[in-house]
mmCIF file with all atom_site columns, C-alpha atoms in Angstrom:
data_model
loop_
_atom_site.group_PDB
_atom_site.id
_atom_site.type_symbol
_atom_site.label_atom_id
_atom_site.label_alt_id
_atom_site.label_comp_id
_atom_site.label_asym_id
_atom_site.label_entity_id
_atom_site.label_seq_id
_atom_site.pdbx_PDB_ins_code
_atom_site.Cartn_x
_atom_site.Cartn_y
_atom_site.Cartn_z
_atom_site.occupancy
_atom_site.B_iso_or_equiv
_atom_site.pdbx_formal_charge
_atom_site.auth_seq_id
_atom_site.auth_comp_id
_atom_site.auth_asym_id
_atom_site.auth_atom_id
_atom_site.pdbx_PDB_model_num
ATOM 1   C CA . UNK A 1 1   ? 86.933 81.421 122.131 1.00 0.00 ? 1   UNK A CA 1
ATOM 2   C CA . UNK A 1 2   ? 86.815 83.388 119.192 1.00 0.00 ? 2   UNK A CA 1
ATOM 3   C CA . UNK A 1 3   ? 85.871 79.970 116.903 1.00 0.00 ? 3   UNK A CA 1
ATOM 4   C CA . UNK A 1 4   ? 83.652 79.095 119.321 1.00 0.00 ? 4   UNK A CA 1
ATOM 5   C CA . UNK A 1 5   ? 81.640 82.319 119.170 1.00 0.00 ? 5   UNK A CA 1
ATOM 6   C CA . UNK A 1 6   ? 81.934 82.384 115.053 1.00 0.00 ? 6   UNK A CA 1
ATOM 7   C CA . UNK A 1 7   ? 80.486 79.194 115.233 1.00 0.00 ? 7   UNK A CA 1
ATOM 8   C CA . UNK A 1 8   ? 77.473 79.982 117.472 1.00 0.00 ? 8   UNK A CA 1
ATOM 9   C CA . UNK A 1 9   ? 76.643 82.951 115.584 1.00 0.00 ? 9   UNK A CA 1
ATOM 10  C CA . UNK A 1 10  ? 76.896 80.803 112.032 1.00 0.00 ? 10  UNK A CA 1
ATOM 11  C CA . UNK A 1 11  ? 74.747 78.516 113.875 1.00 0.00 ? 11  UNK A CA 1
ATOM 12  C CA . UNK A 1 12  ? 71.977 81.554 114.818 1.00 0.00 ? 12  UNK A CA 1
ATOM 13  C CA . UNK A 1 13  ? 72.222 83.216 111.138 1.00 0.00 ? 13  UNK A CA 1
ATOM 14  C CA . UNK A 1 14  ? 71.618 79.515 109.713 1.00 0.00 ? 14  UNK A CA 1
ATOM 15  C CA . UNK A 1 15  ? 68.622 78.709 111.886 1.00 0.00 ? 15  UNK A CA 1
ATOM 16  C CA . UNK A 1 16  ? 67.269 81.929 111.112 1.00 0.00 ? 16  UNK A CA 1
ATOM 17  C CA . UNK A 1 17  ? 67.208 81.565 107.303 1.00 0.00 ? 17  UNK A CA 1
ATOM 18  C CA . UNK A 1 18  ? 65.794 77.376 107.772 1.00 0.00 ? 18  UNK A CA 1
ATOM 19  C CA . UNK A 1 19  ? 62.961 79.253 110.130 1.00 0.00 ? 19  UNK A CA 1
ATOM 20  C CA . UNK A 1 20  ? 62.177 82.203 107.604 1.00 0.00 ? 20  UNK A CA 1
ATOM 21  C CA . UNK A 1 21  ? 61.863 79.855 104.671 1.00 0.00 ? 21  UNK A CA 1
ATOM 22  C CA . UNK A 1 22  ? 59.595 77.400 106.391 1.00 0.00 ? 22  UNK A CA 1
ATOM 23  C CA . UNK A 1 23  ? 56.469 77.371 104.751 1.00 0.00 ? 23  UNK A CA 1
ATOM 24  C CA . UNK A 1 24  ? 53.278 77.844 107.174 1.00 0.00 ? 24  UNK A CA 1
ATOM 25  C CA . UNK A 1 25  ? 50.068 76.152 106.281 1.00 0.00 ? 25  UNK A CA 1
ATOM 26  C CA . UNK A 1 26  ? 48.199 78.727 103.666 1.00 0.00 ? 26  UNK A CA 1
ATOM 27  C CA . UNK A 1 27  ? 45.370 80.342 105.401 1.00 0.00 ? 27  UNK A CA 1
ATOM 28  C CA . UNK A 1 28  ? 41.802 80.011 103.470 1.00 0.00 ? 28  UNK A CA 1
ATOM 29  C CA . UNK A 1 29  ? 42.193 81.895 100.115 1.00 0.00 ? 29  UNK A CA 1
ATOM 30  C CA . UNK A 1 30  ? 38.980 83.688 99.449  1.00 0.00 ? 30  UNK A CA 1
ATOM 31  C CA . UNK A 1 31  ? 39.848 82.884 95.509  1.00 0.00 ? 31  UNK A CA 1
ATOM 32  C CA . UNK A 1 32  ? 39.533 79.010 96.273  1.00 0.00 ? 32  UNK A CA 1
ATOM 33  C CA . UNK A 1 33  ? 36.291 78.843 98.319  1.00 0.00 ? 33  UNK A CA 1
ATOM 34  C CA . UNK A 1 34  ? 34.207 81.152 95.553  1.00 0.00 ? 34  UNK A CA 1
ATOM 35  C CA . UNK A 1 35  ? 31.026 78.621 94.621  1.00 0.00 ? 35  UNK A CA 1
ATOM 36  C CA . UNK A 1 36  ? 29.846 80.994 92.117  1.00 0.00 ? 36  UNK A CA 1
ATOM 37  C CA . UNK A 1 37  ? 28.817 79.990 88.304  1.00 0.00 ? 37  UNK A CA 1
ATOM 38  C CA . UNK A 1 38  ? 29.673 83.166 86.106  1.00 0.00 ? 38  UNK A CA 1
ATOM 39  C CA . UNK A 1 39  ? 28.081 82.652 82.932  1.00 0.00 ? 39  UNK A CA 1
ATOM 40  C CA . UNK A 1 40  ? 25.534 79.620 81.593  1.00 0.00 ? 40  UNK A CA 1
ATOM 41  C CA . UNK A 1 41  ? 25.062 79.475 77.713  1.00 0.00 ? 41  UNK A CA 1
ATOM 42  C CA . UNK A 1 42  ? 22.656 76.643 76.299  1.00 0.00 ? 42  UNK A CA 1
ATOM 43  C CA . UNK A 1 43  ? 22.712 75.584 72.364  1.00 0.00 ? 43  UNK A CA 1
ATOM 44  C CA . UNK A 1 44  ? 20.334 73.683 70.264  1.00 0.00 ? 44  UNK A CA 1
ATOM 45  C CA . UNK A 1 45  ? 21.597 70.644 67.558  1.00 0.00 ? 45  UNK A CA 1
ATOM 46  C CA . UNK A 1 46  ? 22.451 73.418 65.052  1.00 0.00 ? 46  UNK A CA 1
ATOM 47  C CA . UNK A 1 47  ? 25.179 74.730 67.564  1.00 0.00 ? 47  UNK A CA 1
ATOM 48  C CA . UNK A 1 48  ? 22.776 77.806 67.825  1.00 0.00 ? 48  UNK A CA 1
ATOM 49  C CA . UNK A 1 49  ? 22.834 79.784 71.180  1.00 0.00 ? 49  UNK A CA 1
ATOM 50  C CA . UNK A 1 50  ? 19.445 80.099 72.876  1.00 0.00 ? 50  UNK A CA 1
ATOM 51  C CA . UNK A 1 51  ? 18.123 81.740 75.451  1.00 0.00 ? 51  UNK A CA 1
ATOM 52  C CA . UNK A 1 52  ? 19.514 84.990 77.428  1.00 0.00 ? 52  UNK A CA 1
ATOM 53  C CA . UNK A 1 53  ? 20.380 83.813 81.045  1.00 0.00 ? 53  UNK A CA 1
ATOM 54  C CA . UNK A 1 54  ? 20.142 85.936 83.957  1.00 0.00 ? 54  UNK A CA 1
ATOM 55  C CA . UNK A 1 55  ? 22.332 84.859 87.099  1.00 0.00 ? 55  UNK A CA 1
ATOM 56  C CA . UNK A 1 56  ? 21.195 85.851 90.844  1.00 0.00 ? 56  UNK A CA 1
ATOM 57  C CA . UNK A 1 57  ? 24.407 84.843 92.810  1.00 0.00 ? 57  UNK A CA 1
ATOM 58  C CA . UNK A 1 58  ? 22.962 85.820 95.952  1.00 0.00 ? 58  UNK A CA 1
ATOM 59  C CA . UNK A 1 59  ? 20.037 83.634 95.424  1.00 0.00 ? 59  UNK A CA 1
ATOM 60  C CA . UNK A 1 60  ? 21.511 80.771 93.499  1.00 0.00 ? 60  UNK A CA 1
ATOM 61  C CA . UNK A 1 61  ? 19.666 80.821 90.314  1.00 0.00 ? 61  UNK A CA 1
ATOM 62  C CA . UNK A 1 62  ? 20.407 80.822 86.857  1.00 0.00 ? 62  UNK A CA 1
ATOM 63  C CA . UNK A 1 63  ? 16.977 81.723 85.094  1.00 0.00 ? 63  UNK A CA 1
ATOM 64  C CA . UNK A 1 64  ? 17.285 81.340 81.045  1.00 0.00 ? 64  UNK A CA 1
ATOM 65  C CA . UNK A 1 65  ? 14.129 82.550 78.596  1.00 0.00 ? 65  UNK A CA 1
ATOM 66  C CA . UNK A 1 66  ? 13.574 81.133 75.564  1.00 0.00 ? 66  UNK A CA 1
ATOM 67  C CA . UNK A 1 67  ? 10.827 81.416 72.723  1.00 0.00 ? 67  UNK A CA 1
ATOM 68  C CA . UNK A 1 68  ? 7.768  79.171 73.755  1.00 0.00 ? 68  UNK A CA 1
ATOM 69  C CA . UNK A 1 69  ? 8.514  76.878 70.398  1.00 0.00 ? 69  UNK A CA 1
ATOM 70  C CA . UNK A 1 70  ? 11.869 76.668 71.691  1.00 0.00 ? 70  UNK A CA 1
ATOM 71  C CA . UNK A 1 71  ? 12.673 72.696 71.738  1.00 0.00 ? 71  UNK A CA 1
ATOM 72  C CA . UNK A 1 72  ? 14.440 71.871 75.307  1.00 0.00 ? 72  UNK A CA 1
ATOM 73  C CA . UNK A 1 73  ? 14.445 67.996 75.064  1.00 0.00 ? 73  UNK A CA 1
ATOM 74  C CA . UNK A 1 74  ? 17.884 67.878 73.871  1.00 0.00 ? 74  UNK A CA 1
ATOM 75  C CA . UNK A 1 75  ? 19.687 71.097 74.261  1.00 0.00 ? 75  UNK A CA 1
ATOM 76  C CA . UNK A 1 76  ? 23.598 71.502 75.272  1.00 0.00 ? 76  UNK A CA 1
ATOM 77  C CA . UNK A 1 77  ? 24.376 73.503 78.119  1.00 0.00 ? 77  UNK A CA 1
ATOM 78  C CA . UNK A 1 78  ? 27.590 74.735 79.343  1.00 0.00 ? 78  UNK A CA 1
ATOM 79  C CA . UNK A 1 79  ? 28.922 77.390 81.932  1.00 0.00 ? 79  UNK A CA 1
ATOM 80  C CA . UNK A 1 80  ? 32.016 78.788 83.883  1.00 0.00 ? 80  UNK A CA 1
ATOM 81  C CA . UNK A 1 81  ? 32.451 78.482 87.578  1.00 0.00 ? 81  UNK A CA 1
ATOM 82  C CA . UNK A 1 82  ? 34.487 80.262 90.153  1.00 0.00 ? 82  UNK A CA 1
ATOM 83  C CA . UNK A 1 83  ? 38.244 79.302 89.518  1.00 0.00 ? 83  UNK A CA 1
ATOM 84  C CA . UNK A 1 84  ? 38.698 75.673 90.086  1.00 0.00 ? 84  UNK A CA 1
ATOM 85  C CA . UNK A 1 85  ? 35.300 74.805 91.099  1.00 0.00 ? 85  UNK A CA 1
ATOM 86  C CA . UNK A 1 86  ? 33.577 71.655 89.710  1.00 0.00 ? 86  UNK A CA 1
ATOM 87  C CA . UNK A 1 87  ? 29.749 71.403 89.042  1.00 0.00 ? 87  UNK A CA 1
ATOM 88  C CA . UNK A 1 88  ? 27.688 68.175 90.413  1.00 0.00 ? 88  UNK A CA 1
ATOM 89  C CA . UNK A 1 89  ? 26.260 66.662 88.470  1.00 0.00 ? 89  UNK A CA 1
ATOM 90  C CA . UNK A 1 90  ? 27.872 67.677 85.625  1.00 0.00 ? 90  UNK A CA 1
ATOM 91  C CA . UNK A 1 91  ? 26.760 69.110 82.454  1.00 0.00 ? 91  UNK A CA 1
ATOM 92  C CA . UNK A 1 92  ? 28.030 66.688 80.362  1.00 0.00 ? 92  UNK A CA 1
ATOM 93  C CA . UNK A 1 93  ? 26.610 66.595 76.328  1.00 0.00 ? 93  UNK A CA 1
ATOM 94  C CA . UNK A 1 94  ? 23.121 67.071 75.403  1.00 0.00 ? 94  UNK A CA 1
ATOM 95  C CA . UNK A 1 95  ? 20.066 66.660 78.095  1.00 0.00 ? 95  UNK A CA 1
ATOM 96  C CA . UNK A 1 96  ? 16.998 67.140 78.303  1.00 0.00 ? 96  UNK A CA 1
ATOM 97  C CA . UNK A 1 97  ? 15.622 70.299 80.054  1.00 0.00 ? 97  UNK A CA 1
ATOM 98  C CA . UNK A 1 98  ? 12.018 69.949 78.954  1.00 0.00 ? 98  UNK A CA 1
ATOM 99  C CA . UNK A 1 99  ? 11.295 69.528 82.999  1.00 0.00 ? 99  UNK A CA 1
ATOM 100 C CA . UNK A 1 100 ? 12.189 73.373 83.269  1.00 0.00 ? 100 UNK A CA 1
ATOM 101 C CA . UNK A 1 101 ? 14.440 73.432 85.906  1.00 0.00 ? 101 UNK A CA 1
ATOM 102 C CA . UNK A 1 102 ? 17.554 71.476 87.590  1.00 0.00 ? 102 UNK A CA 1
ATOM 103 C CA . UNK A 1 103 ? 19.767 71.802 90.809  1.00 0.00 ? 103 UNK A CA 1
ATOM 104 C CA . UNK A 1 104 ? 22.731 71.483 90.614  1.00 0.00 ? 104 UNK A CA 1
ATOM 105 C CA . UNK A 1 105 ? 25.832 72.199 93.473  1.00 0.00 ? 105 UNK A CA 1
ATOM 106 C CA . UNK A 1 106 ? 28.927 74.312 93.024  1.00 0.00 ? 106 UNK A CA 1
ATOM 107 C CA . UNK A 1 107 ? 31.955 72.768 94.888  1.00 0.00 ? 107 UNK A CA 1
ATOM 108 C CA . UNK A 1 108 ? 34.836 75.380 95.782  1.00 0.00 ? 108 UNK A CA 1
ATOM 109 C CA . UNK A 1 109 ? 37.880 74.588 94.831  1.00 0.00 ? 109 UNK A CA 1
ATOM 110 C CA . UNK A 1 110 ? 39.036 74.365 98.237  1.00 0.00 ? 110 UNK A CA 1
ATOM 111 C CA . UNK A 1 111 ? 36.371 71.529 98.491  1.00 0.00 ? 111 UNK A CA 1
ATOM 112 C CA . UNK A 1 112 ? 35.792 73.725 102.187 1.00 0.00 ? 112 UNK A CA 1
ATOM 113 C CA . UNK A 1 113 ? 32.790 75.251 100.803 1.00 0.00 ? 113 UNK A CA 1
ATOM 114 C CA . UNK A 1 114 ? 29.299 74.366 98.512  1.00 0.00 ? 114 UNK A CA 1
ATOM 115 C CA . UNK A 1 115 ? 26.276 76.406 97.021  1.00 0.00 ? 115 UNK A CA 1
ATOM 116 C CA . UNK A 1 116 ? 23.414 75.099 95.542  1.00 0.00 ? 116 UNK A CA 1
ATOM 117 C CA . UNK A 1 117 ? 21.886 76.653 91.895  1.00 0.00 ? 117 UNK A CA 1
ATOM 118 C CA . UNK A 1 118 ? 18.896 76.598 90.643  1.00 0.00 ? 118 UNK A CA 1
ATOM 119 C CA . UNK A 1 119 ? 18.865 76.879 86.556  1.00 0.00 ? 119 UNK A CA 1
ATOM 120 C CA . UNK A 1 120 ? 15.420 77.281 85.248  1.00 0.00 ? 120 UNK A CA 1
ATOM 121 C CA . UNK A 1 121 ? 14.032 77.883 81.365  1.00 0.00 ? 121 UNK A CA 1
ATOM 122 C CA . UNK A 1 122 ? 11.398 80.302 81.074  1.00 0.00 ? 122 UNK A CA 1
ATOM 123 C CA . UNK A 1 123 ? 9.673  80.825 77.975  1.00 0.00 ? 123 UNK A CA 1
ATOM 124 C CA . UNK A 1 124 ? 8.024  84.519 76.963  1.00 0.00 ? 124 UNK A CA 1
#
């Protein structure tokens, strides 16, 4: 009886440490679903930064002045994002900004969650 009741109770400590270890889905990490872009720096050919960029997160825009003889044909851009968010379309080398303005979307990381930007040069 006694070996019967040692086993039982080996049985109940056992299948409590399999249960406690079992790993439940991971609720939605605020961390993960940030679509946020944190700073946006744009340099000419010379590897000179221009522009000062102001960023409305509320309101999705990225807004960056630059001297009116500022040349925006082929400027590189670049920015962070929220942590492991990706940018579409990318920002890939130098573009052309003379149009002013692009959208762009922020993807969480989660992929659960997107915001769209607004980055638009401003000369004064």
């Amino acid at each position: 009886m006694n070996k019967i009741i040692s086993i039982l109770i080996c049985c109940f400590i056992a299948g409590c440490f399999f249960v406690s270890c079992e790993q439940p889905d991971i609720p939605d990490v605020p961390n993960y679903d940030k679509t946020e872009i944190l700073t946006f720096k744009v340099y000419n050919r010379d590897k000179e930064e221009i522009g000062t960029p102001v960023i409305l997160s509320e309101e999705g825009t990225v807004t960056i002045t630059v001297d009116a003889s500022t040349d925006l044909s082929n400027v590189f851009a670049t920015c962070t994002l929220s942590s492991g968010a990706t940018l579409s379309p990318s920002l890939g080398g130098y573009q052309d900004w003379s149009g002013m303005s692009k959208e762009f979307t922020v993807i969480s990381a989660s992929g659960k969650r997107t915001k769209s930007w607004n980055v638009t040069f401003k000369t004064k």
